[in-house]
PDB file of C-alpha atoms in Angstrom:
ATOM      1  CA  MET A 198       0.000   0.000   0.000  1.00 78.00           C
ATOM      2  CA  PHE A 199       1.161   3.517  -0.788  1.00 89.00           C
ATOM      3  CA  THR A 200       0.175   6.677   1.074  1.00 93.00           C
ATOM      4  CA  LEU A 201       0.495   9.558  -1.359  1.00 94.00           C
ATOM      5  CA  ARG A 202      -0.212  13.300  -1.447  1.00 96.00           C
ATOM      6  CA  ILE A 203      -3.094  13.613  -3.913  1.00 96.00           C
ATOM      7  CA  TRP A 204      -4.721  16.939  -3.010  1.00 97.00           C
ATOM      8  CA  ASP A 205      -2.442  19.926  -2.538  1.00 98.00           C
ATOM      9  CA  LEU A 206      -3.201  22.521   0.127  1.00 98.00           C
ATOM     10  CA  PRO A 207      -4.515  25.208  -2.291  1.00 98.00           C
ATOM     11  CA  THR A 208      -7.007  22.711  -3.756  1.00 98.00           C
ATOM     12  CA  ARG A 209      -8.207  21.706  -0.299  1.00 98.00           C
ATOM     13  CA  LEU A 210      -8.568  25.305   0.859  1.00 98.00           C
ATOM     14  CA  PHE A 211     -10.436  26.133  -2.341  1.00 98.00           C
ATOM     15  CA  HIS A 212     -12.823  23.242  -1.757  1.00 98.00           C
ATOM     16  CA  TRP A 213     -13.731  24.260   1.802  1.00 98.00           C
ATOM     17  CA  ALA A 214     -13.833  27.980   1.043  1.00 98.00           C
ATOM     18  CA  LEU A 215     -16.192  27.344  -1.871  1.00 98.00           C
ATOM     19  CA  ALA A 216     -18.394  25.131   0.293  1.00 97.00           C
ATOM     20  CA  ALA A 217     -18.560  27.842   2.977  1.00 98.00           C
ATOM     21  CA  CYS A 218     -19.424  30.516   0.414  1.00 98.00           C
ATOM     22  CA  VAL A 219     -22.165  28.387  -1.153  1.00 98.00           C
ATOM     23  CA  VAL A 220     -23.717  27.751   2.267  1.00 97.00           C
ATOM     24  CA  GLY A 221     -23.452  31.481   2.947  1.00 98.00           C
ATOM     25  CA  LEU A 222     -25.162  32.266  -0.349  1.00 97.00           C
ATOM     26  CA  ILE A 223     -28.025  29.887   0.371  1.00 96.00           C
ATOM     27  CA  VAL A 224     -28.580  31.149   3.927  1.00 97.00           C
ATOM     28  CA  THR A 225     -28.386  34.864   3.090  1.00 97.00           C
ATOM     29  CA  GLY A 226     -30.486  34.420  -0.052  1.00 94.00           C
ATOM     30  CA  LYS A 227     -33.261  32.774   1.950  1.00 92.00           C
ATOM     31  CA  TRP A 228     -32.916  35.247   4.806  1.00 94.00           C
ATOM     32  CA  GLY A 229     -33.204  38.297   2.538  1.00 89.00           C
ATOM     33  CA  GLY A 230     -33.388  41.832   3.906  1.00 90.00           C
ATOM     34  CA  ASN A 231     -30.101  43.195   5.225  1.00 92.00           C
ATOM     35  CA  ALA A 232     -28.489  39.777   4.738  1.00 96.00           C
ATOM     36  CA  MET A 233     -28.458  40.451   0.987  1.00 95.00           C
ATOM     37  CA  VAL A 234     -25.378  42.612   1.501  1.00 95.00           C
ATOM     38  CA  TRP A 235     -23.543  39.446   2.496  1.00 97.00           C
ATOM     39  CA  HIS A 236     -25.264  37.506  -0.266  1.00 97.00           C
ATOM     40  CA  PHE A 237     -23.509  39.738  -2.777  1.00 97.00           C
ATOM     41  CA  ARG A 238     -20.201  39.457  -0.940  1.00 97.00           C
ATOM     42  CA  PHE A 239     -20.386  35.675  -0.902  1.00 98.00           C
ATOM     43  CA  GLY A 240     -21.179  35.799  -4.620  1.00 98.00           C
ATOM     44  CA  TYR A 241     -18.085  37.880  -5.323  1.00 98.00           C
ATOM     45  CA  GLY A 242     -16.093  35.407  -3.239  1.00 98.00           C
ATOM     46  CA  VAL A 243     -17.399  32.488  -5.282  1.00 98.00           C
ATOM     47  CA  LEU A 244     -16.506  34.293  -8.508  1.00 98.00           C
ATOM     48  CA  ALA A 245     -12.945  34.897  -7.287  1.00 98.00           C
ATOM     49  CA  LEU A 246     -12.604  31.279  -6.164  1.00 98.00           C
ATOM     50  CA  LEU A 247     -13.911  29.914  -9.461  1.00 98.00           C
ATOM     51  CA  SER A 248     -11.521  32.161 -11.385  1.00 98.00           C
ATOM     52  CA  PHE A 249      -8.664  30.870  -9.234  1.00 98.00           C
ATOM     53  CA  ARG A 250      -9.718  27.248  -9.799  1.00 98.00           C
ATOM     54  CA  LEU A 251      -9.788  27.809 -13.544  1.00 98.00           C
ATOM     55  CA  LEU A 252      -6.143  28.897 -13.415  1.00 98.00           C
ATOM     56  CA  TRP A 253      -5.157  26.268 -10.858  1.00 98.00           C
ATOM     57  CA  GLY A 254      -6.455  23.610 -13.231  1.00 98.00           C
ATOM     58  CA  PHE A 255      -3.479  24.405 -15.471  1.00 97.00           C
ATOM     59  CA  TRP A 256      -0.717  25.029 -12.920  1.00 96.00           C
ATOM     60  CA  GLY A 257      -1.898  23.296  -9.766  1.00 96.00           C
ATOM     61  CA  GLY A 258      -1.052  19.949  -8.226  1.00 95.00           C
ATOM     62  CA  PHE A 259      -0.982  16.965 -10.577  1.00 97.00           C
ATOM     63  CA  TRP A 260      -4.407  15.587  -9.653  1.00 97.00           C
ATOM     64  CA  SER A 261      -6.016  19.037  -9.576  1.00 97.00           C
ATOM     65  CA  ARG A 262      -5.286  19.718 -13.239  1.00 97.00           C
ATOM     66  CA  TRP A 263      -7.999  19.608 -15.879  1.00 97.00           C
ATOM     67  CA  ALA A 264      -5.906  17.173 -17.889  1.00 96.00           C
ATOM     68  CA  GLN A 265      -6.250  14.575 -15.108  1.00 96.00           C
ATOM     69  CA  LEU A 266     -10.053  14.517 -15.109  1.00 96.00           C
ATOM     70  CA  PRO A 267     -11.225  11.301 -16.847  1.00 95.00           C
ATOM     71  CA  LEU A 268     -14.105  12.892 -18.754  1.00 95.00           C
ATOM     72  CA  SER A 269     -14.212  10.741 -21.874  1.00 94.00           C
ATOM     73  CA  PRO A 270     -17.482   8.858 -22.520  1.00 93.00           C
ATOM     74  CA  LEU A 271     -15.499   5.608 -22.715  1.00 93.00           C
ATOM     75  CA  ALA A 272     -14.025   6.178 -19.241  1.00 92.00           C
ATOM     76  CA  VAL A 273     -17.480   6.882 -17.834  1.00 92.00           C
ATOM     77  CA  TRP A 274     -18.953   3.805 -19.519  1.00 93.00           C
ATOM     78  CA  ARG A 275     -16.193   1.492 -18.317  1.00 92.00           C
ATOM     79  CA  TYR A 276     -16.533   2.871 -14.785  1.00 90.00           C
ATOM     80  CA  LEU A 277     -20.309   2.396 -14.740  1.00 88.00           C
ATOM     81  CA  LYS A 278     -19.895  -1.175 -16.002  1.00 89.00           C
ATOM     82  CA  GLY A 279     -17.407  -1.872 -13.232  1.00 84.00           C
ATOM     83  CA  HIS A 280     -14.530  -2.524 -15.630  1.00 81.00           C
ATOM     84  CA  THR A 281     -12.201  -0.129 -13.794  1.00 83.00           C
ATOM     85  CA  PRO A 282     -11.678  -0.419 -10.025  1.00 79.00           C
ATOM     86  CA  GLU A 283     -11.810   2.613  -7.745  1.00 74.00           C
ATOM     87  CA  HIS A 284      -8.075   2.523  -7.053  1.00 76.00           C
ATOM     88  CA  ALA A 285      -7.461   3.146 -10.765  1.00 85.00           C
ATOM     89  CA  PHE A 286      -8.407   6.784 -10.121  1.00 91.00           C
ATOM     90  CA  PRO A 287      -6.146   8.357  -7.473  1.00 93.00           C
ATOM     91  CA  GLY A 288      -7.883  11.671  -8.119  1.00 94.00           C
ATOM     92  CA  HIS A 289     -11.491  12.033  -9.232  1.00 94.00           C
ATOM     93  CA  ASN A 290     -13.187   9.061 -10.890  1.00 93.00           C
ATOM     94  CA  PRO A 291     -15.177   9.677 -14.126  1.00 94.00           C
ATOM     95  CA  LEU A 292     -18.509  10.318 -12.375  1.00 92.00           C
ATOM     96  CA  GLY A 293     -16.842  12.520  -9.788  1.00 93.00           C
ATOM     97  CA  SER A 294     -15.084  14.462 -12.533  1.00 96.00           C
ATOM     98  CA  TRP A 295     -18.344  15.237 -14.316  1.00 96.00           C
ATOM     99  CA  SER A 296     -19.995  16.089 -11.011  1.00 95.00           C
ATOM    100  CA  ILE A 297     -17.249  18.569 -10.113  1.00 95.00           C
ATOM    101  CA  LEU A 298     -17.303  20.122 -13.572  1.00 97.00           C
ATOM    102  CA  ALA A 299     -21.104  20.491 -13.475  1.00 97.00           C
ATOM    103  CA  MET A 300     -20.937  22.109 -10.030  1.00 97.00           C
ATOM    104  CA  LEU A 301     -18.308  24.642 -11.104  1.00 98.00           C
ATOM    105  CA  LEU A 302     -20.141  25.537 -14.329  1.00 98.00           C
ATOM    106  CA  VAL A 303     -23.532  25.906 -12.637  1.00 98.00           C
ATOM    107  CA  LEU A 304     -22.057  28.052  -9.866  1.00 98.00           C
ATOM    108  CA  ALA A 305     -20.276  30.228 -12.429  1.00 98.00           C
ATOM    109  CA  PHE A 306     -23.511  30.727 -14.355  1.00 98.00           C
ATOM    110  CA  GLN A 307     -25.494  31.357 -11.180  1.00 98.00           C
ATOM    111  CA  VAL A 308     -23.066  34.043 -10.011  1.00 97.00           C
ATOM    112  CA  SER A 309     -22.982  35.581 -13.501  1.00 97.00           C
ATOM    113  CA  THR A 310     -26.762  35.921 -13.604  1.00 98.00           C
ATOM    114  CA  GLY A 311     -26.681  37.358 -10.104  1.00 97.00           C
ATOM    115  CA  LEU A 312     -24.461  40.186 -11.321  1.00 97.00           C
ATOM    116  CA  VAL A 313     -27.212  41.374 -13.671  1.00 97.00           C
ATOM    117  CA  SER A 314     -30.289  40.457 -11.602  1.00 97.00           C
ATOM    118  CA  ASP A 315     -32.767  42.947 -10.142  1.00 95.00           C
ATOM    119  CA  ASP A 316     -35.585  42.061  -7.746  1.00 88.00           C
ATOM    120  CA  GLU A 317     -37.152  45.501  -8.391  1.00 84.00           C
ATOM    121  CA  ILE A 318     -37.437  46.038  -4.643  1.00 84.00           C
ATOM    122  CA  ALA A 319     -34.126  46.805  -2.980  1.00 86.00           C
ATOM    123  CA  ASN A 320     -31.437  44.633  -4.549  1.00 91.00           C
ATOM    124  CA  ALA A 321     -29.841  44.837  -7.965  1.00 95.00           C
ATOM    125  CA  GLY A 322     -26.673  43.290  -9.313  1.00 96.00           C
ATOM    126  CA  PRO A 323     -23.774  45.683  -9.899  1.00 96.00           C
ATOM    127  CA  LEU A 324     -23.794  45.169 -13.687  1.00 97.00           C
ATOM    128  CA  THR A 325     -27.513  45.459 -14.422  1.00 96.00           C
ATOM    129  CA  ALA A 326     -27.035  48.839 -16.110  1.00 94.00           C
ATOM    130  CA  LEU A 327     -24.759  47.236 -18.709  1.00 96.00           C
ATOM    131  CA  VAL A 328     -27.388  44.900 -20.192  1.00 95.00           C
ATOM    132  CA  SER A 329     -30.877  45.308 -21.592  1.00 95.00           C
ATOM    133  CA  GLY A 330     -34.023  45.087 -19.498  1.00 95.00           C
ATOM    134  CA  ALA A 331     -34.939  41.827 -21.211  1.00 96.00           C
ATOM    135  CA  TRP A 332     -31.645  40.248 -20.160  1.00 96.00           C
ATOM    136  CA  VAL A 333     -32.060  41.550 -16.608  1.00 97.00           C
ATOM    137  CA  SER A 334     -35.545  40.024 -16.436  1.00 96.00           C
ATOM    138  CA  TRP A 335     -34.363  36.657 -17.791  1.00 97.00           C
ATOM    139  CA  ALA A 336     -31.273  36.569 -15.533  1.00 97.00           C
ATOM    140  CA  THR A 337     -33.366  37.412 -12.471  1.00 97.00           C
ATOM    141  CA  SER A 338     -35.893  34.694 -13.259  1.00 96.00           C
ATOM    142  CA  TRP A 339     -33.158  32.091 -13.802  1.00 97.00           C
ATOM    143  CA  HIS A 340     -31.192  33.145 -10.714  1.00 97.00           C
ATOM    144  CA  LYS A 341     -34.192  32.912  -8.390  1.00 94.00           C
ATOM    145  CA  GLN A 342     -35.719  29.754  -9.877  1.00 95.00           C
ATOM    146  CA  TRP A 343     -33.979  27.187 -12.081  1.00 96.00           C
ATOM    147  CA  GLY A 344     -30.463  28.292 -11.166  1.00 96.00           C
ATOM    148  CA  GLN A 345     -31.173  28.111  -7.467  1.00 95.00           C
ATOM    149  CA  TRP A 346     -32.737  24.650  -7.720  1.00 96.00           C
ATOM    150  CA  LEU A 347     -29.868  23.372  -9.844  1.00 97.00           C
ATOM    151  CA  VAL A 348     -27.425  24.400  -7.122  1.00 97.00           C
ATOM    152  CA  PHE A 349     -29.571  22.646  -4.493  1.00 96.00           C
ATOM    153  CA  PHE A 350     -29.715  19.532  -6.662  1.00 97.00           C
ATOM    154  CA  LEU A 351     -25.962  19.368  -7.263  1.00 96.00           C
ATOM    155  CA  VAL A 352     -25.104  20.036  -3.616  1.00 96.00           C
ATOM    156  CA  GLY A 353     -27.559  17.323  -2.554  1.00 96.00           C
ATOM    157  CA  LEU A 354     -26.130  14.928  -5.136  1.00 95.00           C
ATOM    158  CA  HIS A 355     -22.621  15.623  -3.859  1.00 95.00           C
ATOM    159  CA  VAL A 356     -23.625  14.849  -0.264  1.00 95.00           C
ATOM    160  CA  LEU A 357     -25.513  11.701  -1.278  1.00 95.00           C
ATOM    161  CA  ALA A 358     -22.496  10.484  -3.248  1.00 93.00           C
ATOM    162  CA  LEU A 359     -20.273  10.921  -0.182  1.00 93.00           C
ATOM    163  CA  LEU A 360     -22.774   8.987   1.932  1.00 94.00           C
ATOM    164  CA  TRP A 361     -23.071   6.231  -0.691  1.00 91.00           C
ATOM    165  CA  TYR A 362     -19.295   5.753  -0.812  1.00 89.00           C
ATOM    166  CA  ARG A 363     -19.138   5.689   2.978  1.00 90.00           C
ATOM    167  CA  LEU A 364     -22.044   3.287   3.561  1.00 92.00           C
ATOM    168  CA  ARG A 365     -21.860   1.015   0.508  1.00 86.00           C
ATOM    169  CA  LYS A 366     -18.161   0.969  -0.350  1.00 83.00           C
ATOM    170  CA  ARG A 367     -16.827   1.619   3.153  1.00 86.00           C
ATOM    171  CA  LEU A 368     -14.741   4.406   1.648  1.00 84.00           C
ATOM    172  CA  SER A 369     -14.674   7.874   3.191  1.00 89.00           C
ATOM    173  CA  LEU A 370     -13.703  10.579   0.708  1.00 90.00           C
ATOM    174  CA  VAL A 371     -13.798  13.520   3.117  1.00 94.00           C
ATOM    175  CA  PRO A 372     -10.533  12.912   5.065  1.00 95.00           C
ATOM    176  CA  ALA A 373      -8.444  13.114   1.889  1.00 95.00           C
ATOM    177  CA  MET A 374      -9.803  16.617   1.291  1.00 96.00           C
ATOM    178  CA  VAL A 375      -8.684  17.530   4.820  1.00 97.00           C
ATOM    179  CA  HIS A 376      -5.144  16.144   4.986  1.00 96.00           C
ATOM    180  CA  GLY A 377      -4.548  15.605   1.273  1.00 96.00           C
ATOM    181  CA  HIS A 378      -3.396  11.977   1.399  1.00 95.00           C
ATOM    182  CA  LYS A 379      -4.824   8.777  -0.006  1.00 93.00           C
ATOM    183  CA  THR A 380      -3.714   5.193   0.607  1.00 90.00           C
ATOM    184  CA  LEU A 381      -3.588   3.346  -2.704  1.00 89.00           C
ATOM    185  CA  ALA A 382      -2.845  -0.191  -3.795  1.00 85.00           C
ATOM    186  CA  LYS A 383      -0.500   1.021  -6.519  1.00 87.00           C
ATOM    187  CA  ALA A 384       2.028   3.822  -6.742  1.00 89.00           C
ATOM    188  CA  ALA A 385       0.913   6.983  -8.552  1.00 92.00           C
ATOM    189  CA  PRO A 386       2.318  10.452  -9.198  1.00 94.00           C
ATOM    190  CA  GLU A 387       2.043  12.770  -6.216  1.00 95.00           C
ATOM    191  CA  SER A 388       0.819  16.341  -6.386  1.00 96.00           C
ATOM    192  CA  GLN A 389       3.506  18.950  -5.815  1.00 94.00           C
ATOM    193  CA  ASP A 390       2.693  20.848  -2.646  1.00 96.00           C
ATOM    194  CA  ARG A 391       5.854  22.688  -1.641  1.00 96.00           C
ATOM    195  CA  ALA A 392       6.060  26.305  -0.506  1.00 97.00           C
ATOM    196  CA  ILE A 393       6.771  27.525  -4.040  1.00 97.00           C
ATOM    197  CA  HIS A 394       3.552  25.931  -5.318  1.00 97.00           C
ATOM    198  CA  ARG A 395       1.539  27.419  -2.483  1.00 98.00           C
ATOM    199  CA  GLY A 396       3.108  30.795  -3.251  1.00 98.00           C
ATOM    200  CA  LEU A 397       2.027  30.436  -6.868  1.00 98.00           C
ATOM    201  CA  ALA A 398      -1.504  29.686  -5.654  1.00 98.00           C
ATOM    202  CA  LEU A 399      -1.510  32.944  -3.664  1.00 98.00           C
ATOM    203  CA  VAL A 400      -0.399  34.856  -6.748  1.00 98.00           C
ATOM    204  CA  LEU A 401      -3.132  33.258  -8.865  1.00 98.00           C
ATOM    205  CA  LEU A 402      -5.753  33.944  -6.191  1.00 98.00           C
ATOM    206  CA  GLY A 403      -4.590  37.545  -6.102  1.00 98.00           C
ATOM    207  CA  LEU A 404      -4.898  37.830  -9.872  1.00 98.00           C
ATOM    208  CA  ALA A 405      -8.362  36.265  -9.764  1.00 98.00           C
ATOM    209  CA  SER A 406      -9.444  38.692  -7.041  1.00 98.00           C
ATOM    210  CA  VAL A 407      -8.122  41.668  -8.998  1.00 98.00           C
ATOM    211  CA  ALA A 408      -9.987  40.447 -12.085  1.00 98.00           C
ATOM    212  CA  VAL A 409     -13.245  40.269 -10.095  1.00 98.00           C
ATOM    213  CA  TRP A 410     -12.616  43.728  -8.666  1.00 97.00           C
ATOM    214  CA  GLY A 411     -11.994  45.020 -12.190  1.00 97.00           C
ATOM    215  CA  LEU A 412     -15.236  43.453 -13.396  1.00 97.00           C
ATOM    216  CA  LEU A 413     -17.218  45.025 -10.575  1.00 96.00           C
ATOM    217  CA  SER A 414     -15.604  48.412 -11.251  1.00 96.00           C
ATOM    218  CA  LEU A 415     -17.420  48.440 -14.614  1.00 94.00           C
ATOM    219  CA  SER A 416     -20.568  49.275 -12.684  1.00 87.00           C
ATOM    220  CA  PRO A 417     -21.682  52.836 -13.591  1.00 79.00           C
TER     221      PRO A 417
END
């Protein structure tokens, strides 16, 4: 058996920070009123985190890179048929890869529509003045209805998948996202997680944050 570093620290911090922001978005969105100030802040945080993850998928730890996600239909089919064992995927398995990708894309779209939404009461996205009224109306409708329920569905699916692995396969996936290590039957490449890589992550997060700030500064 081999105990290997699979998830680097920046990936793990991203995961938990994103989870916290999504919970914050859900709570403040349902609370309404003065909590909407924090709803917007959590949304900006999610946008910065997603922008960072996009970059980290090219320069991050080995198993955090987009190139290591087994997304091909053949990989998914073989996994569903049981032709590839779980230990063949030190990182995300094919279903997990598609689940993660769907979550990131839906969150990105949800935050984007939030930037141009307007409830016509007290809250309007910072970029509503840059698009037509028709787009504002459509974005608001999506953000408050289908987009919201899609996020609920994907979060619920993620939790159910963790429970299924724990109860049916006797495999807990959460600890690896805390300490970063997995124990595998075969050797595999480890993710680089030295100080220089963590420093690069800080630089990329800074760039992502500046990009979000620049986007918000377009508000009239």
